[in-house]
PDB file of C-alpha atoms in Angstrom:
ATOM      1  CA  MET G   1      14.644   6.509 113.616  1.00  0.00           C
ATOM      2  CA  THR G   2      13.379   2.955 113.662  1.00  0.00           C
ATOM      3  CA  GLY G   3      10.959   1.619 111.113  1.00  0.00           C
ATOM      4  CA  THR G   4       8.017   1.637 113.510  1.00  0.00           C
ATOM      5  CA  SER G   5       5.238   4.210 113.291  1.00  0.00           C
ATOM      6  CA  MET G   6       4.411   4.190 117.032  1.00  0.00           C
ATOM      7  CA  PRO G   7       4.552   7.556 118.834  1.00  0.00           C
ATOM      8  CA  GLY G   8       7.996   7.988 120.307  1.00  0.00           C
ATOM      9  CA  LEU G   9       9.891   9.508 123.189  1.00  0.00           C
ATOM     10  CA  VAL G  10      10.804  13.192 123.234  1.00  0.00           C
ATOM     11  CA  THR G  11      13.372  14.388 125.760  1.00  0.00           C
ATOM     12  CA  LEU G  12      15.565  17.437 126.314  1.00  0.00           C
ATOM     13  CA  GLY G  13      18.620  18.341 128.335  1.00  0.00           C
ATOM     14  CA  GLU G  14      22.398  18.590 128.348  1.00  0.00           C
ATOM     15  CA  THR G  15      24.754  16.005 126.898  1.00  0.00           C
ATOM     16  CA  MET G  16      28.466  16.375 127.666  1.00  0.00           C
ATOM     17  CA  GLY G  17      31.798  14.981 126.679  1.00  0.00           C
ATOM     18  CA  LEU G  18      32.846  12.237 129.102  1.00  0.00           C
ATOM     19  CA  VAL G  19      36.493  11.778 130.097  1.00  0.00           C
ATOM     20  CA  THR G  20      37.184   8.567 132.034  1.00  0.00           C
ATOM     21  CA  ALA G  21      40.518   7.792 133.665  1.00  0.00           C
ATOM     22  CA  GLY G  22      41.754   4.295 132.912  1.00  0.00           C
ATOM     23  CA  GLU G  23      43.653   3.683 136.164  1.00  0.00           C
ATOM     24  CA  ILE G  24      42.452   3.499 139.748  1.00  0.00           C
ATOM     25  CA  GLY G  25      44.035   6.121 141.996  1.00  0.00           C
ATOM     26  CA  SER G  26      44.544   9.861 142.140  1.00  0.00           C
ATOM     27  CA  LEU G  27      43.537  11.575 138.909  1.00  0.00           C
ATOM     28  CA  GLU G  28      46.883  13.355 138.658  1.00  0.00           C
ATOM     29  CA  TYR G  29      48.657  10.027 138.138  1.00  0.00           C
ATOM     30  CA  ALA G  30      46.281   8.681 135.479  1.00  0.00           C
ATOM     31  CA  ARG G  31      47.964   8.241 132.113  1.00  0.00           C
ATOM     32  CA  THR G  32      45.233   6.662 129.990  1.00  0.00           C
ATOM     33  CA  PHE G  33      41.771   8.076 129.297  1.00  0.00           C
ATOM     34  CA  THR G  34      38.735   7.309 127.165  1.00  0.00           C
ATOM     35  CA  TYR G  35      36.475   9.966 125.682  1.00  0.00           C
ATOM     36  CA  GLY G  36      32.771   9.411 125.156  1.00  0.00           C
ATOM     37  CA  ILE G  37      29.442  11.106 125.810  1.00  0.00           C
ATOM     38  CA  GLY G  38      27.172  11.290 128.833  1.00  0.00           C
ATOM     39  CA  GLY G  39      23.893  12.866 129.840  1.00  0.00           C
ATOM     40  CA  ALA G  40      20.800  11.523 131.566  1.00  0.00           C
ATOM     41  CA  GLU G  41      18.300  12.413 128.864  1.00  0.00           C
ATOM     42  CA  SER G  42      20.417  11.320 125.897  1.00  0.00           C
ATOM     43  CA  ASN G  43      21.187   8.053 127.690  1.00  0.00           C
ATOM     44  CA  VAL G  44      17.451   7.398 127.925  1.00  0.00           C
ATOM     45  CA  ALA G  45      16.934   8.362 124.278  1.00  0.00           C
ATOM     46  CA  ILE G  46      19.667   5.955 123.155  1.00  0.00           C
ATOM     47  CA  GLY G  47      18.307   3.207 125.392  1.00  0.00           C
ATOM     48  CA  VAL G  48      14.777   3.596 124.031  1.00  0.00           C
ATOM     49  CA  SER G  49      16.043   3.656 120.439  1.00  0.00           C
ATOM     50  CA  ARG G  50      18.061   0.463 120.953  1.00  0.00           C
ATOM     51  CA  LEU G  51      14.866  -1.226 122.126  1.00  0.00           C
ATOM     52  CA  GLY G  52      13.129  -0.363 118.871  1.00  0.00           C
ATOM     53  CA  VAL G  53      11.143   2.733 119.838  1.00  0.00           C
ATOM     54  CA  PRO G  54      11.572   6.152 118.145  1.00  0.00           C
ATOM     55  CA  ALA G  55      13.376   8.747 120.260  1.00  0.00           C
ATOM     56  CA  THR G  56      14.078  12.463 119.863  1.00  0.00           C
ATOM     57  CA  TRP G  57      16.616  14.453 121.881  1.00  0.00           C
ATOM     58  CA  ILE G  58      16.572  18.273 122.007  1.00  0.00           C
ATOM     59  CA  GLY G  59      19.500  20.298 123.289  1.00  0.00           C
ATOM     60  CA  ARG G  60      22.235  22.867 122.801  1.00  0.00           C
ATOM     61  CA  LEU G  61      25.780  21.934 121.843  1.00  0.00           C
ATOM     62  CA  GLY G  62      28.858  24.062 121.383  1.00  0.00           C
ATOM     63  CA  ALA G  63      30.346  24.666 117.948  1.00  0.00           C
ATOM     64  CA  ASP G  64      33.276  22.447 118.877  1.00  0.00           C
ATOM     65  CA  ALA G  65      34.615  18.942 118.294  1.00  0.00           C
ATOM     66  CA  THR G  66      32.820  17.549 121.336  1.00  0.00           C
ATOM     67  CA  GLY G  67      29.506  18.930 120.142  1.00  0.00           C
ATOM     68  CA  ASP G  68      30.141  17.396 116.710  1.00  0.00           C
ATOM     69  CA  MET G  69      30.898  14.020 118.307  1.00  0.00           C
ATOM     70  CA  ILE G  70      27.737  14.082 120.424  1.00  0.00           C
ATOM     71  CA  GLU G  71      25.507  14.901 117.475  1.00  0.00           C
ATOM     72  CA  ARG G  72      27.081  12.185 115.315  1.00  0.00           C
ATOM     73  CA  ARG G  73      26.837   9.646 118.119  1.00  0.00           C
ATOM     74  CA  LEU G  74      23.157  10.326 118.760  1.00  0.00           C
ATOM     75  CA  ARG G  75      22.296  10.096 115.082  1.00  0.00           C
ATOM     76  CA  SER G  76      24.280   6.860 114.731  1.00  0.00           C
ATOM     77  CA  GLU G  77      22.135   5.390 117.515  1.00  0.00           C
ATOM     78  CA  GLY G  78      18.953   6.170 115.581  1.00  0.00           C
ATOM     79  CA  VAL G  79      18.031   9.124 117.785  1.00  0.00           C
ATOM     80  CA  THR G  80      16.558  12.189 116.093  1.00  0.00           C
ATOM     81  CA  ALA G  81      18.809  14.983 117.394  1.00  0.00           C
ATOM     82  CA  LEU G  82      17.282  18.471 117.263  1.00  0.00           C
ATOM     83  CA  VAL G  83      20.387  20.516 118.006  1.00  0.00           C
ATOM     84  CA  VAL G  84      20.844  24.237 118.531  1.00  0.00           C
ATOM     85  CA  ARG G  85      24.488  25.236 118.111  1.00  0.00           C
ATOM     86  CA  ASP G  86      25.551  27.711 120.779  1.00  0.00           C
ATOM     87  CA  GLY G  87      28.468  30.119 121.091  1.00  0.00           C
ATOM     88  CA  SER G  88      29.460  28.630 124.440  1.00  0.00           C
ATOM     89  CA  PHE G  89      31.382  25.393 125.003  1.00  0.00           C
ATOM     90  CA  THR G  90      29.991  21.856 125.214  1.00  0.00           C
ATOM     91  CA  GLY G  91      30.014  20.693 128.845  1.00  0.00           C
ATOM     92  CA  LEU G  92      32.365  18.060 130.220  1.00  0.00           C
ATOM     93  CA  MET G  93      32.253  15.238 132.793  1.00  0.00           C
ATOM     94  CA  VAL G  94      35.369  13.669 134.316  1.00  0.00           C
ATOM     95  CA  LYS G  95      35.129  10.235 135.965  1.00  0.00           C
ATOM     96  CA  HIS G  96      37.828   8.507 137.988  1.00  0.00           C
ATOM     97  CA  ARG G  97      38.186   5.942 140.765  1.00  0.00           C
ATOM     98  CA  ARG G  98      40.236   7.225 143.686  1.00  0.00           C
ATOM     99  CA  PHE G  99      40.323   3.738 145.234  1.00  0.00           C
ATOM    100  CA  GLY G 100      38.524   0.428 144.791  1.00  0.00           C
ATOM    101  CA  SER G 101      34.989   0.923 143.534  1.00  0.00           C
ATOM    102  CA  ALA G 102      34.665   4.530 144.818  1.00  0.00           C
ATOM    103  CA  LEU G 103      33.689   6.448 141.692  1.00  0.00           C
ATOM    104  CA  SER G 104      34.019  10.236 141.514  1.00  0.00           C
ATOM    105  CA  VAL G 105      32.308  12.372 138.869  1.00  0.00           C
ATOM    106  CA  ASP G 106      33.246  16.033 138.357  1.00  0.00           C
ATOM    107  CA  TYR G 107      31.203  18.377 136.170  1.00  0.00           C
ATOM    108  CA  HIS G 108      32.470  21.275 134.066  1.00  0.00           C
ATOM    109  CA  ARG G 109      29.190  22.736 132.862  1.00  0.00           C
ATOM    110  CA  ALA G 110      28.631  26.197 134.404  1.00  0.00           C
ATOM    111  CA  GLY G 111      27.854  28.504 131.486  1.00  0.00           C
ATOM    112  CA  SER G 112      27.966  25.644 128.995  1.00  0.00           C
ATOM    113  CA  ALA G 113      25.948  25.481 125.793  1.00  0.00           C
ATOM    114  CA  GLY G 114      23.589  22.955 127.368  1.00  0.00           C
ATOM    115  CA  SER G 115      22.915  25.178 130.368  1.00  0.00           C
ATOM    116  CA  ARG G 116      21.695  27.905 127.984  1.00  0.00           C
ATOM    117  CA  LEU G 117      18.715  25.829 126.818  1.00  0.00           C
ATOM    118  CA  ARG G 118      15.593  27.974 126.437  1.00  0.00           C
ATOM    119  CA  PRO G 119      11.897  27.350 125.706  1.00  0.00           C
ATOM    120  CA  GLY G 120      12.167  28.526 122.104  1.00  0.00           C
ATOM    121  CA  ASP G 121      14.606  25.682 121.356  1.00  0.00           C
ATOM    122  CA  ILE G 122      11.723  23.185 121.326  1.00  0.00           C
ATOM    123  CA  PRO G 123      10.096  23.182 117.870  1.00  0.00           C
ATOM    124  CA  GLN G 124       6.362  23.701 117.664  1.00  0.00           C
ATOM    125  CA  GLY G 125       4.500  20.412 117.386  1.00  0.00           C
ATOM    126  CA  CYS G 126       7.419  18.271 118.580  1.00  0.00           C
ATOM    127  CA  VAL G 127       6.238  17.724 122.152  1.00  0.00           C
ATOM    128  CA  GLU G 128       2.616  17.652 121.052  1.00  0.00           C
ATOM    129  CA  ALA G 129       3.276  14.672 118.718  1.00  0.00           C
ATOM    130  CA  ALA G 130       5.201  12.624 121.289  1.00  0.00           C
ATOM    131  CA  GLY G 131       4.105   9.379 122.858  1.00  0.00           C
ATOM    132  CA  VAL G 132       5.857  10.404 126.077  1.00  0.00           C
ATOM    133  CA  LEU G 133       7.757  13.545 127.113  1.00  0.00           C
ATOM    134  CA  HIS G 134      10.646  12.642 129.426  1.00  0.00           C
ATOM    135  CA  VAL G 135      12.433  15.257 131.566  1.00  0.00           C
ATOM    136  CA  THR G 136      14.761  15.132 134.549  1.00  0.00           C
ATOM    137  CA  GLY G 137      15.626  17.155 137.614  1.00  0.00           C
ATOM    138  CA  VAL G 138      19.151  17.607 136.267  1.00  0.00           C
ATOM    139  CA  THR G 139      18.055  20.115 133.643  1.00  0.00           C
ATOM    140  CA  THR G 140      16.008  22.163 136.102  1.00  0.00           C
ATOM    141  CA  ALA G 141      19.227  22.671 138.098  1.00  0.00           C
ATOM    142  CA  LEU G 142      21.360  23.977 135.223  1.00  0.00           C
ATOM    143  CA  SER G 143      20.023  27.532 134.910  1.00  0.00           C
ATOM    144  CA  PRO G 144      16.795  29.535 135.144  1.00  0.00           C
ATOM    145  CA  SER G 145      16.301  29.310 131.366  1.00  0.00           C
ATOM    146  CA  ALA G 146      16.838  25.544 131.369  1.00  0.00           C
ATOM    147  CA  CYS G 147      14.370  25.181 134.245  1.00  0.00           C
ATOM    148  CA  ASP G 148      11.835  27.292 132.359  1.00  0.00           C
ATOM    149  CA  THR G 149      12.344  25.065 129.309  1.00  0.00           C
ATOM    150  CA  VAL G 150      11.546  21.927 131.282  1.00  0.00           C
ATOM    151  CA  PHE G 151       8.386  23.343 132.827  1.00  0.00           C
ATOM    152  CA  GLY G 152       7.352  24.901 129.530  1.00  0.00           C
ATOM    153  CA  ALA G 153       7.677  21.548 127.772  1.00  0.00           C
ATOM    154  CA  VAL G 154       5.681  19.861 130.524  1.00  0.00           C
ATOM    155  CA  THR G 155       2.931  22.463 130.189  1.00  0.00           C
ATOM    156  CA  ARG G 156       2.767  21.892 126.437  1.00  0.00           C
ATOM    157  CA  ALA G 157       2.662  18.114 126.873  1.00  0.00           C
ATOM    158  CA  ARG G 158      -0.132  18.242 129.405  1.00  0.00           C
ATOM    159  CA  ALA G 159      -2.164  20.602 127.225  1.00  0.00           C
ATOM    160  CA  ALA G 160      -1.813  18.143 124.328  1.00  0.00           C
ATOM    161  CA  GLY G 161      -2.657  15.088 126.427  1.00  0.00           C
ATOM    162  CA  VAL G 162       0.894  13.696 126.137  1.00  0.00           C
ATOM    163  CA  PRO G 163       2.055  11.663 129.176  1.00  0.00           C
ATOM    164  CA  VAL G 164       4.913  13.263 131.123  1.00  0.00           C
ATOM    165  CA  SER G 165       7.735  11.183 132.587  1.00  0.00           C
ATOM    166  CA  VAL G 166      10.014  12.672 135.257  1.00  0.00           C
ATOM    167  CA  ASP G 167      13.231  11.198 136.634  1.00  0.00           C
ATOM    168  CA  VAL G 168      14.048  13.130 139.808  1.00  0.00           C
ATOM    169  CA  ASN G 169      17.789  12.650 139.212  1.00  0.00           C
ATOM    170  CA  TYR G 170      18.988  14.922 142.024  1.00  0.00           C
ATOM    171  CA  ARG G 171      22.620  16.046 141.641  1.00  0.00           C
ATOM    172  CA  ARG G 172      24.128  17.379 144.846  1.00  0.00           C
ATOM    173  CA  LYS G 173      26.970  19.059 142.952  1.00  0.00           C
ATOM    174  CA  LEU G 174      24.459  21.202 141.049  1.00  0.00           C
ATOM    175  CA  TRP G 175      22.210  22.477 143.853  1.00  0.00           C
ATOM    176  CA  SER G 176      21.433  22.092 147.540  1.00  0.00           C
ATOM    177  CA  PRO G 177      18.601  19.954 148.923  1.00  0.00           C
ATOM    178  CA  GLU G 178      16.927  23.134 150.167  1.00  0.00           C
ATOM    179  CA  ALA G 179      16.920  24.653 146.694  1.00  0.00           C
ATOM    180  CA  ALA G 180      16.061  21.428 144.886  1.00  0.00           C
ATOM    181  CA  GLY G 181      13.225  20.094 147.038  1.00  0.00           C
ATOM    182  CA  PRO G 182      10.414  22.563 146.174  1.00  0.00           C
ATOM    183  CA  THR G 183      11.249  22.610 142.449  1.00  0.00           C
ATOM    184  CA  LEU G 184      11.443  18.842 142.183  1.00  0.00           C
ATOM    185  CA  ARG G 185       8.211  18.417 144.120  1.00  0.00           C
ATOM    186  CA  ARG G 186       6.458  20.828 141.751  1.00  0.00           C
ATOM    187  CA  LEU G 187       7.822  18.900 138.768  1.00  0.00           C
ATOM    188  CA  VAL G 188       6.765  15.508 140.145  1.00  0.00           C
ATOM    189  CA  ALA G 189       3.264  16.826 140.821  1.00  0.00           C
ATOM    190  CA  ARG G 190       2.878  17.472 137.080  1.00  0.00           C
ATOM    191  CA  ALA G 191       4.074  14.037 135.995  1.00  0.00           C
ATOM    192  CA  ASP G 192       2.188  10.926 134.915  1.00  0.00           C
ATOM    193  CA  VAL G 193       5.229   8.708 135.523  1.00  0.00           C
ATOM    194  CA  VAL G 194       7.939   9.398 138.101  1.00  0.00           C
ATOM    195  CA  PHE G 195      11.226   7.630 138.820  1.00  0.00           C
ATOM    196  CA  ALA G 196      13.300   8.269 141.935  1.00  0.00           C
ATOM    197  CA  GLY G 197      15.962   6.669 144.070  1.00  0.00           C
ATOM    198  CA  VAL G 198      15.190   6.190 147.755  1.00  0.00           C
ATOM    199  CA  GLU G 199      17.024   9.343 148.868  1.00  0.00           C
ATOM    200  CA  GLU G 200      15.562  11.326 145.975  1.00  0.00           C
ATOM    201  CA  ALA G 201      12.040  10.307 146.953  1.00  0.00           C
ATOM    202  CA  GLN G 202      12.782  11.314 150.538  1.00  0.00           C
ATOM    203  CA  LEU G 203      13.964  14.717 149.296  1.00  0.00           C
ATOM    204  CA  VAL G 204      10.820  15.292 147.244  1.00  0.00           C
ATOM    205  CA  LEU G 205       8.495  14.143 150.016  1.00  0.00           C
ATOM    206  CA  GLY G 206      10.404  15.575 152.972  1.00  0.00           C
ATOM    207  CA  ALA G 207      10.357  12.037 154.406  1.00  0.00           C
ATOM    208  CA  ASP G 208      12.749  10.624 156.978  1.00  0.00           C
ATOM    209  CA  GLY G 209      15.179   7.758 156.474  1.00  0.00           C
ATOM    210  CA  GLU G 210      12.799   5.252 158.067  1.00  0.00           C
ATOM    211  CA  SER G 211      10.310   5.315 155.188  1.00  0.00           C
ATOM    212  CA  SER G 212      10.106   2.067 153.224  1.00  0.00           C
ATOM    213  CA  ALA G 213      10.400   1.975 149.448  1.00  0.00           C
ATOM    214  CA  ALA G 214       6.722   1.038 149.241  1.00  0.00           C
ATOM    215  CA  ALA G 215       5.735   4.017 151.392  1.00  0.00           C
ATOM    216  CA  LEU G 216       7.857   6.320 149.248  1.00  0.00           C
ATOM    217  CA  ALA G 217       6.252   5.040 146.039  1.00  0.00           C
ATOM    218  CA  GLU G 218       2.844   5.589 147.588  1.00  0.00           C
ATOM    219  CA  GLY G 219       3.840   9.093 148.666  1.00  0.00           C
ATOM    220  CA  LEU G 220       5.050  10.036 145.196  1.00  0.00           C
ATOM    221  CA  ALA G 221       1.864   8.664 143.636  1.00  0.00           C
ATOM    222  CA  ALA G 222      -0.171  10.768 146.061  1.00  0.00           C
ATOM    223  CA  LEU G 223       1.375  13.896 144.512  1.00  0.00           C
ATOM    224  CA  GLY G 224      -0.262  13.068 141.185  1.00  0.00           C
ATOM    225  CA  PRO G 225       1.650  10.489 139.075  1.00  0.00           C
ATOM    226  CA  ALA G 226      -0.309   7.324 138.315  1.00  0.00           C
ATOM    227  CA  GLN G 227       3.009   5.467 137.988  1.00  0.00           C
ATOM    228  CA  ALA G 228       5.629   5.944 140.707  1.00  0.00           C
ATOM    229  CA  VAL G 229       8.768   3.800 140.574  1.00  0.00           C
ATOM    230  CA  ILE G 230      11.494   3.647 143.225  1.00  0.00           C
ATOM    231  CA  LYS G 231      14.867   2.610 141.783  1.00  0.00           C
ATOM    232  CA  ASP G 232      16.646   0.839 144.622  1.00  0.00           C
ATOM    233  CA  GLY G 233      19.922  -0.350 143.115  1.00  0.00           C
ATOM    234  CA  ALA G 234      20.986  -3.823 144.189  1.00  0.00           C
ATOM    235  CA  ARG G 235      17.642  -4.240 145.965  1.00  0.00           C
ATOM    236  CA  GLY G 236      15.700  -3.945 142.707  1.00  0.00           C
ATOM    237  CA  CYS G 237      12.658  -1.701 142.448  1.00  0.00           C
ATOM    238  CA  THR G 238       9.336  -0.980 144.109  1.00  0.00           C
ATOM    239  CA  ALA G 239       6.427   0.696 142.355  1.00  0.00           C
ATOM    240  CA  ARG G 240       2.865   1.924 142.736  1.00  0.00           C
ATOM    241  CA  ILE G 241       1.315   1.667 139.268  1.00  0.00           C
ATOM    242  CA  GLU G 242      -2.323   2.571 138.720  1.00  0.00           C
ATOM    243  CA  GLY G 243      -3.039   1.804 142.374  1.00  0.00           C
ATOM    244  CA  THR G 244      -1.285  -1.596 142.406  1.00  0.00           C
ATOM    245  CA  ASP G 245       1.951  -2.308 144.273  1.00  0.00           C
ATOM    246  CA  HIS G 246       4.818  -4.078 142.522  1.00  0.00           C
ATOM    247  CA  ARG G 247       8.206  -5.274 143.696  1.00  0.00           C
ATOM    248  CA  LEU G 248      10.978  -6.769 141.571  1.00  0.00           C
ATOM    249  CA  ALA G 249      14.386  -8.021 142.689  1.00  0.00           C
ATOM    250  CA  ALA G 250      17.548  -6.884 140.957  1.00  0.00           C
ATOM    251  CA  LEU G 251      19.355  -9.254 138.627  1.00  0.00           C
ATOM    252  CA  PRO G 252      22.827 -10.450 139.588  1.00  0.00           C
ATOM    253  CA  ALA G 253      25.424  -8.420 137.702  1.00  0.00           C
ATOM    254  CA  GLU G 254      29.113  -7.619 138.013  1.00  0.00           C
ATOM    255  CA  VAL G 255      29.213  -3.875 138.623  1.00  0.00           C
ATOM    256  CA  VAL G 256      31.893  -2.372 136.399  1.00  0.00           C
ATOM    257  CA  ASP G 257      30.444   1.164 136.166  1.00  0.00           C
ATOM    258  CA  PRO G 258      27.248   2.163 138.024  1.00  0.00           C
ATOM    259  CA  VAL G 259      26.870   5.497 136.221  1.00  0.00           C
ATOM    260  CA  GLY G 260      24.001   5.332 133.745  1.00  0.00           C
ATOM    261  CA  ALA G 261      22.267   2.342 135.338  1.00  0.00           C
ATOM    262  CA  GLY G 262      19.303   4.457 136.423  1.00  0.00           C
ATOM    263  CA  ASP G 263      18.968   5.886 132.932  1.00  0.00           C
ATOM    264  CA  ALA G 264      19.016   2.367 131.477  1.00  0.00           C
ATOM    265  CA  PHE G 265      16.258   1.380 133.907  1.00  0.00           C
ATOM    266  CA  VAL G 266      14.145   4.352 132.828  1.00  0.00           C
ATOM    267  CA  ALA G 267      14.768   3.625 129.133  1.00  0.00           C
ATOM    268  CA  GLY G 268      13.636   0.019 129.562  1.00  0.00           C
ATOM    269  CA  TYR G 269      10.474   1.046 131.366  1.00  0.00           C
ATOM    270  CA  LEU G 270       9.528   3.802 128.931  1.00  0.00           C
ATOM    271  CA  ALA G 271      10.239   1.697 125.834  1.00  0.00           C
ATOM    272  CA  GLU G 272       7.776  -0.897 127.084  1.00  0.00           C
ATOM    273  CA  LEU G 273       5.271   1.774 128.092  1.00  0.00           C
ATOM    274  CA  LEU G 274       5.388   3.208 124.583  1.00  0.00           C
ATOM    275  CA  ALA G 275       5.049  -0.303 123.149  1.00  0.00           C
ATOM    276  CA  GLY G 276       1.848  -0.790 125.173  1.00  0.00           C
ATOM    277  CA  ARG G 277       3.154  -3.528 127.455  1.00  0.00           C
ATOM    278  CA  SER G 278       1.968  -4.355 130.967  1.00  0.00           C
ATOM    279  CA  ALA G 279       3.370  -2.931 134.190  1.00  0.00           C
ATOM    280  CA  SER G 280       5.102  -6.231 134.980  1.00  0.00           C
ATOM    281  CA  GLU G 281       6.756  -6.299 131.557  1.00  0.00           C
ATOM    282  CA  ARG G 282       7.868  -2.684 131.919  1.00  0.00           C
ATOM    283  CA  LEU G 283       9.557  -3.408 135.241  1.00  0.00           C
ATOM    284  CA  ARG G 284      11.192  -6.630 134.032  1.00  0.00           C
ATOM    285  CA  THR G 285      12.720  -4.867 131.063  1.00  0.00           C
ATOM    286  CA  ALA G 286      13.792  -1.935 133.234  1.00  0.00           C
ATOM    287  CA  VAL G 287      15.600  -4.185 135.717  1.00  0.00           C
ATOM    288  CA  ALA G 288      17.262  -6.168 132.938  1.00  0.00           C
ATOM    289  CA  ALA G 289      18.430  -3.000 131.168  1.00  0.00           C
ATOM    290  CA  GLY G 290      19.910  -1.689 134.414  1.00  0.00           C
ATOM    291  CA  ALA G 291      21.813  -4.945 134.940  1.00  0.00           C
ATOM    292  CA  TYR G 292      23.294  -4.764 131.451  1.00  0.00           C
ATOM    293  CA  ALA G 293      24.307  -1.120 131.880  1.00  0.00           C
ATOM    294  CA  VAL G 294      26.339  -1.600 135.077  1.00  0.00           C
ATOM    295  CA  SER G 295      28.379  -4.395 133.494  1.00  0.00           C
ATOM    296  CA  VAL G 296      29.973  -2.136 130.856  1.00  0.00           C
ATOM    297  CA  PRO G 297      32.075   1.038 131.324  1.00  0.00           C
ATOM    298  CA  GLY G 298      30.550   4.291 130.107  1.00  0.00           C
ATOM    299  CA  ASP G 299      27.258   6.142 130.435  1.00  0.00           C
ATOM    300  CA  CYS G 300      25.438   4.550 127.502  1.00  0.00           C
ATOM    301  CA  GLU G 301      27.684   1.853 126.030  1.00  0.00           C
ATOM    302  CA  GLY G 302      26.012  -0.986 127.947  1.00  0.00           C
ATOM    303  CA  LEU G 303      22.423  -0.152 127.001  1.00  0.00           C
ATOM    304  CA  PRO G 304      20.913  -3.397 125.637  1.00  0.00           C
ATOM    305  CA  ARG G 305      19.108  -4.249 122.434  1.00  0.00           C
ATOM    306  CA  ARG G 306      16.033  -6.469 122.244  1.00  0.00           C
ATOM    307  CA  PRO G 307      17.833  -9.756 121.469  1.00  0.00           C
ATOM    308  CA  GLU G 308      20.075  -9.269 124.517  1.00  0.00           C
ATOM    309  CA  LEU G 309      17.053  -9.093 126.813  1.00  0.00           C
ATOM    310  CA  ALA G 310      15.665 -12.461 125.716  1.00  0.00           C
ATOM    311  CA  ALA G 311      18.038 -14.392 127.976  1.00  0.00           C
ATOM    312  CA  LEU G 312      16.553 -12.644 131.021  1.00  0.00           C
ATOM    313  CA  ALA G 313      12.894 -13.108 130.117  1.00  0.00           C
ATOM    314  CA  SER G 314      12.254 -15.495 133.012  1.00  0.00           C
ATOM    315  CA  VAL G 315      12.537 -12.812 135.720  1.00  0.00           C
ATOM    316  CA  GLN G 316       9.478 -12.812 138.004  1.00  0.00           C
ATOM    317  CA  ASP G 317       7.968 -10.037 140.071  1.00  0.00           C
ATOM    318  CA  VAL G 318       5.559  -9.810 142.966  1.00  0.00           C
ATOM    319  CA  THR G 319       2.259  -8.001 142.512  1.00  0.00           C
ATOM    320  CA  ARG G 320      -0.177  -7.307 145.331  1.00  0.00           C
TER     321      ARG G 320
END
């Protein structure tokens, strides 16, 4: 935890071991690998903590070396890790580049400890004391019990007056668009803040490919969230925040590893939201954090700290 007494972020989900092949080409010919951790919610927790805001991550880990590593890593980043040890294995991600910049991510998580998350894993009073509860569509896809845990946490947050943040985070390898759409739409409708990529927003809204980012942000906001942010990669972001439209260009960055950039963006935005900063400041920090993240290999290694953001403080946005 940081030294601040401000209400912090609470999030929950699955964090996995992350194997990354060192060479470009077919995975069978790779001879060097790195081993780290990866998971949308823990990435956000680490990102928020690095920006000086308290963060708590809740999840299940296996009683194995990978689970031990994840717990140690989260605690070393200042994240409060509320861990349930499970009899199943800790999940695994494998990343490799088949050619050029084409990145492939395989998941080994069916039946994992993280997929066995259940509502009782969230301690009483934890969500209720949060400054923001952050959840993602990834966890709703893992299992019925994990989905119930997400919606149960959201219900508790709303009853306590705690703002709910949702990152749609659709994963095609976990479920079909037909299965995901209704669940994600129901989740977004219960959020105060929602983040989505262009295609994710189209999935939630049932919109066609001709919809602009501004129209998608407006559509998401119409479902209920007062803050709807479209993450648009190299094109920056577009948002509808408390009825006002915002647009911010992306920062130039050498893309080394795009995985985790969206989580960095969300962490930057939520850290500033929890710190009480304006919509423009939230978006500037979010864009800067995303730029830092893509420039470093790994899911969370490139998440910036406050001093690293100072050099990018001159970024401007457009508000209408």
